[in-house]
Amino acid sequence: MTSTPVTSSATSDAAETASAAAPAAEAADGTALHGPVTDWFDEHARDLPWRRPEAGAWGVMVSEFMLQQTPVSRVLPVYEQWLARWPRPADLAAEAPGEAVRAWGRLGYPRRALRLHAAASAIQERHGGDVPREHAQLLALPGVGEYTAAAVASFAYGQRHAVLDTNVRRVFARAVAGRQFPPNATTAAERKLARQLLPEDEKLAARWAAATMELGALLCTARTPECHRCPIASRCAWRLAGSPAHDGPPRRTQTYAGTDRQVRGKLLAVLREAVAPVPQQVLDAVWDEPVQRARALDGLVSDGLVEPLGGGRYRLPLS
């Protein structure tokens, strides 16, 4: 029995497959990615106020609360006003929580303002007004979850933590896992991968966390990734696989017009502008569908964002 000769085409295909697999394999341990990504960050990182040394840990924490599901362009003016008014946690803790809601303006998801106020109060009570350095102490603060604790510890204190926001998850999904998008919710596998990719050196790990986030925000975007400018394009598993389209569960899309969120926003806008309690009839004028309006107002009261008073009046919370 004679063997079939290997054609030059087959040899070429095998070599191409091997060469494509090599960068992807190197990417799996992160070492091939650290230098290019952090060097790119050093050259292209945006000059944002919470990245400056004078921001301190409190400035970093405020930015992390504000940036959740909100673009930088909308956060910047509110952040500057917030830090000018409340430069320390103690300054915010001394105010009524309703003032935090008022100052939050139209950033959206205003419960974040209440949580940040609660965190500031806890920092004042438990840590003498200084944002704690220990990850466990950060995680124990009201409103601080896994992501925020890791981000503050990393960005404010230069510690070694895996910081997984939407942008970082997308970079890792493409560069290492070879998928266009990450799962809708963070998985255990993603956390494990993030830890595997984390540089051993603490200072480099903190830069890596910031750099991967910036890469996802500026180049490896959801809709129009600029692969031609990406410092790791030649090692990206997704590109090496031919940039396959997303084949997982449908990606979640957010709507706003006509939703309870919109009604809540309109009701809060009236209360933020008011210097005295607002009568029910004034709130009734902001939305003409009474059932949805009542549901939205009840939700605001339930969430602690609005305080009901006697005589059908409402105000932002004082306690």
Short mmCIF file of C-alpha atoms in Angstrom, two decimals:
data_model
loop_
_atom_site.label_atom_id
_atom_site.label_comp_id
_atom_site.label_asym_id
_atom_site.label_seq_id
_atom_site.Cartn_x
_atom_site.Cartn_y
_atom_site.Cartn_z
CA MET A 1 0.00 0.00 0.00
CA THR A 2 1.49 3.30 -1.04
CA SER A 3 1.13 6.46 0.95
CA THR A 4 -0.46 9.52 -0.53
CA PRO A 5 2.11 12.27 -1.05
CA VAL A 6 1.57 15.47 0.87
CA THR A 7 0.84 18.32 -1.49
CA SER A 8 2.54 21.66 -1.24
CA SER A 9 -0.91 23.22 -0.64
CA ALA A 10 -1.51 21.02 2.38
CA THR A 11 1.93 21.83 3.71
CA SER A 12 1.24 25.51 3.26
CA ASP A 13 -2.12 25.27 5.03
CA ALA A 14 -0.55 23.41 7.95
CA ALA A 15 2.20 25.98 8.25
CA GLU A 16 -0.32 28.83 8.14
CA THR A 17 -2.41 27.17 10.84
CA ALA A 18 0.65 26.66 13.02
CA SER A 19 1.81 30.24 12.60
CA ALA A 20 -1.66 31.53 13.44
CA ALA A 21 -1.91 29.32 16.51
CA ALA A 22 1.42 30.44 17.93
CA PRO A 23 0.45 34.05 18.75
CA ALA A 24 -2.86 32.89 20.18
CA ALA A 25 -1.06 30.39 22.41
CA GLU A 26 1.34 33.08 23.59
CA ALA A 27 -1.60 35.39 24.30
CA ALA A 28 -3.10 32.82 26.65
CA ASP A 29 -0.44 33.53 29.30
CA GLY A 30 -0.45 37.28 28.68
CA THR A 31 3.31 37.76 28.43
CA ALA A 32 3.20 38.56 24.72
CA LEU A 33 0.49 41.15 25.30
CA HIS A 34 1.74 43.07 28.32
CA GLY A 35 4.48 45.09 26.64
CA PRO A 36 2.62 46.16 23.48
CA VAL A 37 -0.54 47.10 25.37
CA THR A 38 1.12 49.06 28.18
CA ASP A 39 3.50 50.79 25.73
CA TRP A 40 0.48 51.83 23.65
CA PHE A 41 -1.23 53.10 26.80
CA ASP A 42 1.78 55.16 27.80
CA GLU A 43 1.61 56.94 24.44
CA HIS A 44 -2.14 57.19 23.82
CA ALA A 45 -3.90 57.28 27.21
CA ARG A 46 -6.36 60.12 27.61
CA ASP A 47 -5.55 62.80 30.16
CA LEU A 48 -8.48 62.26 32.52
CA PRO A 49 -8.72 64.01 35.90
CA TRP A 50 -9.11 60.80 37.90
CA ARG A 51 -5.83 59.53 36.45
CA ARG A 52 -3.85 62.46 37.81
CA PRO A 53 -1.95 62.05 41.09
CA GLU A 54 -3.92 64.83 42.77
CA ALA A 55 -7.18 62.90 42.28
CA GLY A 56 -6.28 60.57 45.10
CA ALA A 57 -8.23 57.48 46.07
CA TRP A 58 -11.45 59.44 46.64
CA GLY A 59 -11.29 60.92 43.13
CA VAL A 60 -10.75 57.45 41.70
CA MET A 61 -13.70 56.07 43.67
CA VAL A 62 -16.03 58.88 42.56
CA SER A 63 -15.04 58.32 38.94
CA GLU A 64 -15.68 54.58 39.17
CA PHE A 65 -19.19 55.11 40.53
CA MET A 66 -19.97 57.69 37.85
CA LEU A 67 -18.49 55.80 34.89
CA GLN A 68 -20.64 52.70 35.34
CA GLN A 69 -22.78 52.50 32.19
CA THR A 70 -22.05 56.19 31.47
CA PRO A 71 -19.62 57.61 28.86
CA VAL A 72 -16.65 59.73 29.87
CA SER A 73 -17.96 62.82 28.04
CA ARG A 74 -21.05 62.93 30.27
CA VAL A 75 -19.14 62.19 33.46
CA LEU A 76 -16.42 64.83 33.14
CA PRO A 77 -18.41 67.99 34.01
CA VAL A 78 -20.33 66.32 36.85
CA TYR A 79 -17.12 64.81 38.25
CA GLU A 80 -15.39 68.19 38.32
CA GLN A 81 -18.34 69.84 40.08
CA TRP A 82 -18.64 66.97 42.53
CA LEU A 83 -14.98 67.05 43.60
CA ALA A 84 -15.04 70.84 43.86
CA ARG A 85 -17.98 70.59 46.27
CA TRP A 86 -16.99 67.39 48.10
CA PRO A 87 -13.20 67.00 47.87
CA ARG A 88 -13.17 64.42 50.68
CA PRO A 89 -15.53 61.64 51.74
CA ALA A 90 -16.27 63.53 54.97
CA ASP A 91 -17.57 66.50 52.99
CA LEU A 92 -20.14 64.36 51.19
CA ALA A 93 -21.05 62.39 54.31
CA ALA A 94 -21.91 65.65 56.08
CA GLU A 95 -24.62 66.44 53.50
CA ALA A 96 -28.08 64.93 53.14
CA PRO A 97 -28.21 62.02 50.67
CA GLY A 98 -30.69 64.01 48.62
CA GLU A 99 -27.95 66.51 47.84
CA ALA A 100 -25.94 63.71 46.25
CA VAL A 101 -28.96 62.83 44.11
CA ARG A 102 -29.35 66.51 43.17
CA ALA A 103 -25.70 66.88 42.20
CA TRP A 104 -25.83 63.64 40.20
CA GLY A 105 -27.83 65.52 37.58
CA ARG A 106 -28.64 63.55 34.46
CA LEU A 107 -25.91 60.93 34.68
CA GLY A 108 -28.58 58.26 34.94
CA TYR A 109 -28.97 55.34 37.36
CA PRO A 110 -29.23 57.79 40.29
CA ARG A 111 -29.14 55.04 42.91
CA ARG A 112 -25.39 55.22 42.35
CA ALA A 113 -25.48 58.65 44.01
CA LEU A 114 -27.10 57.21 47.13
CA ARG A 115 -24.59 54.35 47.20
CA LEU A 116 -21.67 56.74 46.85
CA HIS A 117 -23.08 58.83 49.70
CA ALA A 118 -23.42 55.68 51.83
CA ALA A 119 -19.85 54.68 50.97
CA ALA A 120 -18.58 58.13 51.96
CA SER A 121 -20.42 57.88 55.29
CA ALA A 122 -18.92 54.44 55.95
CA ILE A 123 -15.42 55.69 55.05
CA GLN A 124 -15.84 58.52 57.54
CA GLU A 125 -17.18 56.24 60.28
CA ARG A 126 -14.91 53.22 59.82
CA HIS A 127 -11.70 54.59 58.31
CA GLY A 128 -11.33 58.13 59.64
CA GLY A 129 -12.29 59.70 56.33
CA ASP A 130 -9.61 57.97 54.23
CA VAL A 131 -10.54 55.55 51.43
CA PRO A 132 -9.18 52.21 52.67
CA ARG A 133 -6.30 50.52 50.88
CA GLU A 134 -7.23 46.92 51.63
CA HIS A 135 -9.32 45.19 48.99
CA ALA A 136 -11.48 43.45 51.61
CA GLN A 137 -12.20 46.76 53.35
CA LEU A 138 -13.14 48.36 50.02
CA LEU A 139 -15.42 45.46 49.22
CA ALA A 140 -17.17 45.88 52.58
CA LEU A 141 -18.21 49.46 51.80
CA PRO A 142 -21.87 50.06 50.82
CA GLY A 143 -22.36 50.10 47.06
CA VAL A 144 -18.88 48.74 46.31
CA GLY A 145 -18.86 45.47 44.40
CA GLU A 146 -16.20 43.22 42.96
CA TYR A 147 -15.32 45.51 40.06
CA THR A 148 -15.21 48.80 41.99
CA ALA A 149 -13.10 47.36 44.82
CA ALA A 150 -10.56 45.98 42.35
CA ALA A 151 -10.53 49.21 40.32
CA VAL A 152 -9.93 51.48 43.32
CA ALA A 153 -7.25 49.18 44.76
CA SER A 154 -5.52 49.02 41.38
CA PHE A 155 -5.89 52.57 40.05
CA ALA A 156 -5.58 54.44 43.34
CA TYR A 157 -3.09 52.26 45.19
CA GLY A 158 -1.25 50.44 42.39
CA GLN A 159 -2.18 46.99 43.63
CA ARG A 160 -2.38 43.75 41.65
CA HIS A 161 -6.01 42.92 40.93
CA ALA A 162 -7.94 41.70 37.90
CA VAL A 163 -10.17 44.62 36.88
CA LEU A 164 -12.97 43.40 34.63
CA ASP A 165 -15.27 46.00 33.12
CA THR A 166 -17.12 45.73 29.80
CA ASN A 167 -14.21 47.13 27.81
CA VAL A 168 -11.64 44.77 29.33
CA ARG A 169 -13.93 41.78 28.90
CA ARG A 170 -14.32 42.61 25.20
CA VAL A 171 -10.55 42.91 24.69
CA PHE A 172 -9.95 39.55 26.35
CA ALA A 173 -12.81 37.89 24.45
CA ARG A 174 -11.29 38.94 21.14
CA ALA A 175 -7.56 38.84 21.79
CA VAL A 176 -7.49 35.56 23.69
CA ALA A 177 -10.79 33.69 23.41
CA GLY A 178 -11.29 34.49 19.71
CA ARG A 179 -14.87 35.69 20.13
CA GLN A 180 -16.37 38.95 18.94
CA PHE A 181 -18.13 39.65 22.24
CA PRO A 182 -17.95 38.35 25.81
CA PRO A 183 -20.96 36.71 27.49
CA ASN A 184 -23.77 38.99 28.66
CA ALA A 185 -22.75 38.49 32.28
CA THR A 186 -19.26 38.00 33.68
CA THR A 187 -18.45 34.31 34.05
CA ALA A 188 -16.09 32.31 36.25
CA ALA A 189 -14.09 31.46 33.14
CA GLU A 190 -13.57 35.16 32.39
CA ARG A 191 -12.39 35.82 35.94
CA LYS A 192 -9.96 32.92 35.71
CA LEU A 193 -8.62 34.17 32.37
CA ALA A 194 -8.20 37.69 33.74
CA ARG A 195 -6.15 36.34 36.64
CA GLN A 196 -4.02 34.27 34.26
CA LEU A 197 -3.31 37.33 32.12
CA LEU A 198 -2.40 39.54 35.08
CA PRO A 199 1.32 40.43 35.24
CA GLU A 200 3.13 39.20 38.34
CA ASP A 201 4.74 42.57 39.00
CA GLU A 202 2.32 44.73 41.02
CA LYS A 203 3.15 48.02 39.32
CA LEU A 204 2.90 46.49 35.84
CA ALA A 205 -0.37 44.79 36.80
CA ALA A 206 -1.92 48.14 37.71
CA ARG A 207 -0.80 49.67 34.39
CA TRP A 208 -2.10 46.59 32.54
CA ALA A 209 -5.52 47.01 34.15
CA ALA A 210 -5.75 50.63 33.03
CA ALA A 211 -4.25 49.92 29.61
CA THR A 212 -6.63 47.10 28.67
CA MET A 213 -9.57 49.23 29.74
CA GLU A 214 -8.38 52.12 27.59
CA LEU A 215 -7.73 49.81 24.64
CA GLY A 216 -11.32 48.60 24.79
CA ALA A 217 -12.67 52.12 25.13
CA LEU A 218 -10.69 53.66 22.27
CA LEU A 219 -9.81 50.94 19.73
CA CYS A 220 -11.39 47.57 20.51
CA THR A 221 -14.88 49.05 20.57
CA ALA A 222 -18.11 47.13 20.31
CA ARG A 223 -19.35 48.49 16.99
CA THR A 224 -16.34 49.64 14.97
CA PRO A 225 -13.06 48.19 16.25
CA GLU A 226 -10.01 49.92 14.79
CA CYS A 227 -7.91 46.81 14.35
CA HIS A 228 -5.46 48.60 12.05
CA ARG A 229 -4.37 50.75 15.01
CA CYS A 230 -4.37 48.02 17.64
CA PRO A 231 -0.96 47.19 19.17
CA ILE A 232 -1.83 43.48 19.45
CA ALA A 233 -3.72 43.02 16.16
CA SER A 234 -1.16 40.51 14.90
CA ARG A 235 -1.74 38.37 17.99
CA CYS A 236 -5.51 38.74 18.29
CA ALA A 237 -7.18 35.32 18.26
CA TRP A 238 -10.40 36.76 16.86
CA ARG A 239 -8.64 38.35 13.87
CA LEU A 240 -6.50 35.27 13.30
CA ALA A 241 -9.74 33.26 13.13
CA GLY A 242 -11.10 35.58 10.43
CA SER A 243 -13.13 37.84 12.74
CA PRO A 244 -16.11 35.47 13.05
CA ALA A 245 -19.49 37.02 13.83
CA HIS A 246 -21.04 36.66 17.26
CA ASP A 247 -22.84 33.33 17.56
CA GLY A 248 -23.87 33.40 21.21
CA PRO A 249 -27.07 34.58 22.91
CA PRO A 250 -28.47 37.89 21.62
CA ARG A 251 -26.66 40.85 23.10
CA ARG A 252 -28.66 42.99 25.47
CA THR A 253 -29.72 46.36 24.13
CA GLN A 254 -30.89 49.21 26.33
CA THR A 255 -33.94 51.26 25.51
CA TYR A 256 -34.98 54.50 27.17
CA ALA A 257 -37.82 56.30 25.39
CA GLY A 258 -41.17 55.49 26.93
CA THR A 259 -39.73 53.33 29.71
CA ASP A 260 -40.15 53.67 33.45
CA ARG A 261 -36.52 54.84 33.49
CA GLN A 262 -37.48 57.85 31.41
CA VAL A 263 -40.44 58.66 33.65
CA ARG A 264 -38.27 58.31 36.77
CA GLY A 265 -35.75 60.68 35.21
CA LYS A 266 -38.41 63.29 34.50
CA LEU A 267 -39.80 63.10 38.03
CA LEU A 268 -36.32 63.38 39.56
CA ALA A 269 -35.51 66.35 37.33
CA VAL A 270 -38.41 68.29 38.86
CA LEU A 271 -37.36 67.38 42.39
CA ARG A 272 -33.71 68.26 41.77
CA GLU A 273 -34.67 71.75 40.65
CA ALA A 274 -37.03 72.35 43.56
CA VAL A 275 -35.96 74.17 46.73
CA ALA A 276 -39.12 73.16 48.60
CA PRO A 277 -41.26 70.00 48.69
CA VAL A 278 -43.07 69.41 45.41
CA PRO A 279 -46.88 68.89 45.34
CA GLN A 280 -48.28 65.79 43.64
CA GLN A 281 -49.99 67.86 40.94
CA VAL A 282 -46.65 69.26 39.80
CA LEU A 283 -45.25 65.76 39.39
CA ASP A 284 -48.44 64.65 37.62
CA ALA A 285 -47.69 67.18 34.88
CA VAL A 286 -44.46 65.52 33.77
CA TRP A 287 -46.04 62.37 32.31
CA ASP A 288 -49.59 61.94 31.04
CA GLU A 289 -49.97 58.18 31.61
CA PRO A 290 -51.09 57.93 35.26
CA VAL A 291 -50.43 54.22 35.87
CA GLN A 292 -46.86 54.34 34.61
CA ARG A 293 -46.24 57.65 36.38
CA ALA A 294 -47.47 56.25 39.70
CA ARG A 295 -45.38 53.11 39.24
CA ALA A 296 -42.28 55.18 38.54
CA LEU A 297 -42.86 57.42 41.55
CA ASP A 298 -43.47 54.42 43.81
CA GLY A 299 -40.21 52.93 42.55
CA LEU A 300 -38.30 56.11 43.38
CA VAL A 301 -39.75 56.10 46.90
CA SER A 302 -38.95 52.40 47.32
CA ASP A 303 -35.36 52.97 46.17
CA GLY A 304 -34.89 55.78 48.69
CA LEU A 305 -34.44 58.41 46.00
CA VAL A 306 -37.60 60.32 46.89
CA GLU A 307 -39.13 60.99 50.31
CA PRO A 308 -42.94 61.29 50.58
CA LEU A 309 -44.34 63.91 52.96
CA GLY A 310 -47.79 64.68 54.27
CA GLY A 311 -50.29 66.44 52.06
CA GLY A 312 -49.16 64.68 48.89
CA ARG A 313 -45.77 66.38 48.71
CA TYR A 314 -42.38 64.91 47.83
CA ARG A 315 -38.72 65.87 48.18
CA LEU A 316 -35.25 64.43 47.79
CA PRO A 317 -34.23 62.41 50.88
CA LEU A 318 -32.75 64.13 53.92
CA SER A 319 -31.59 60.99 55.68
#
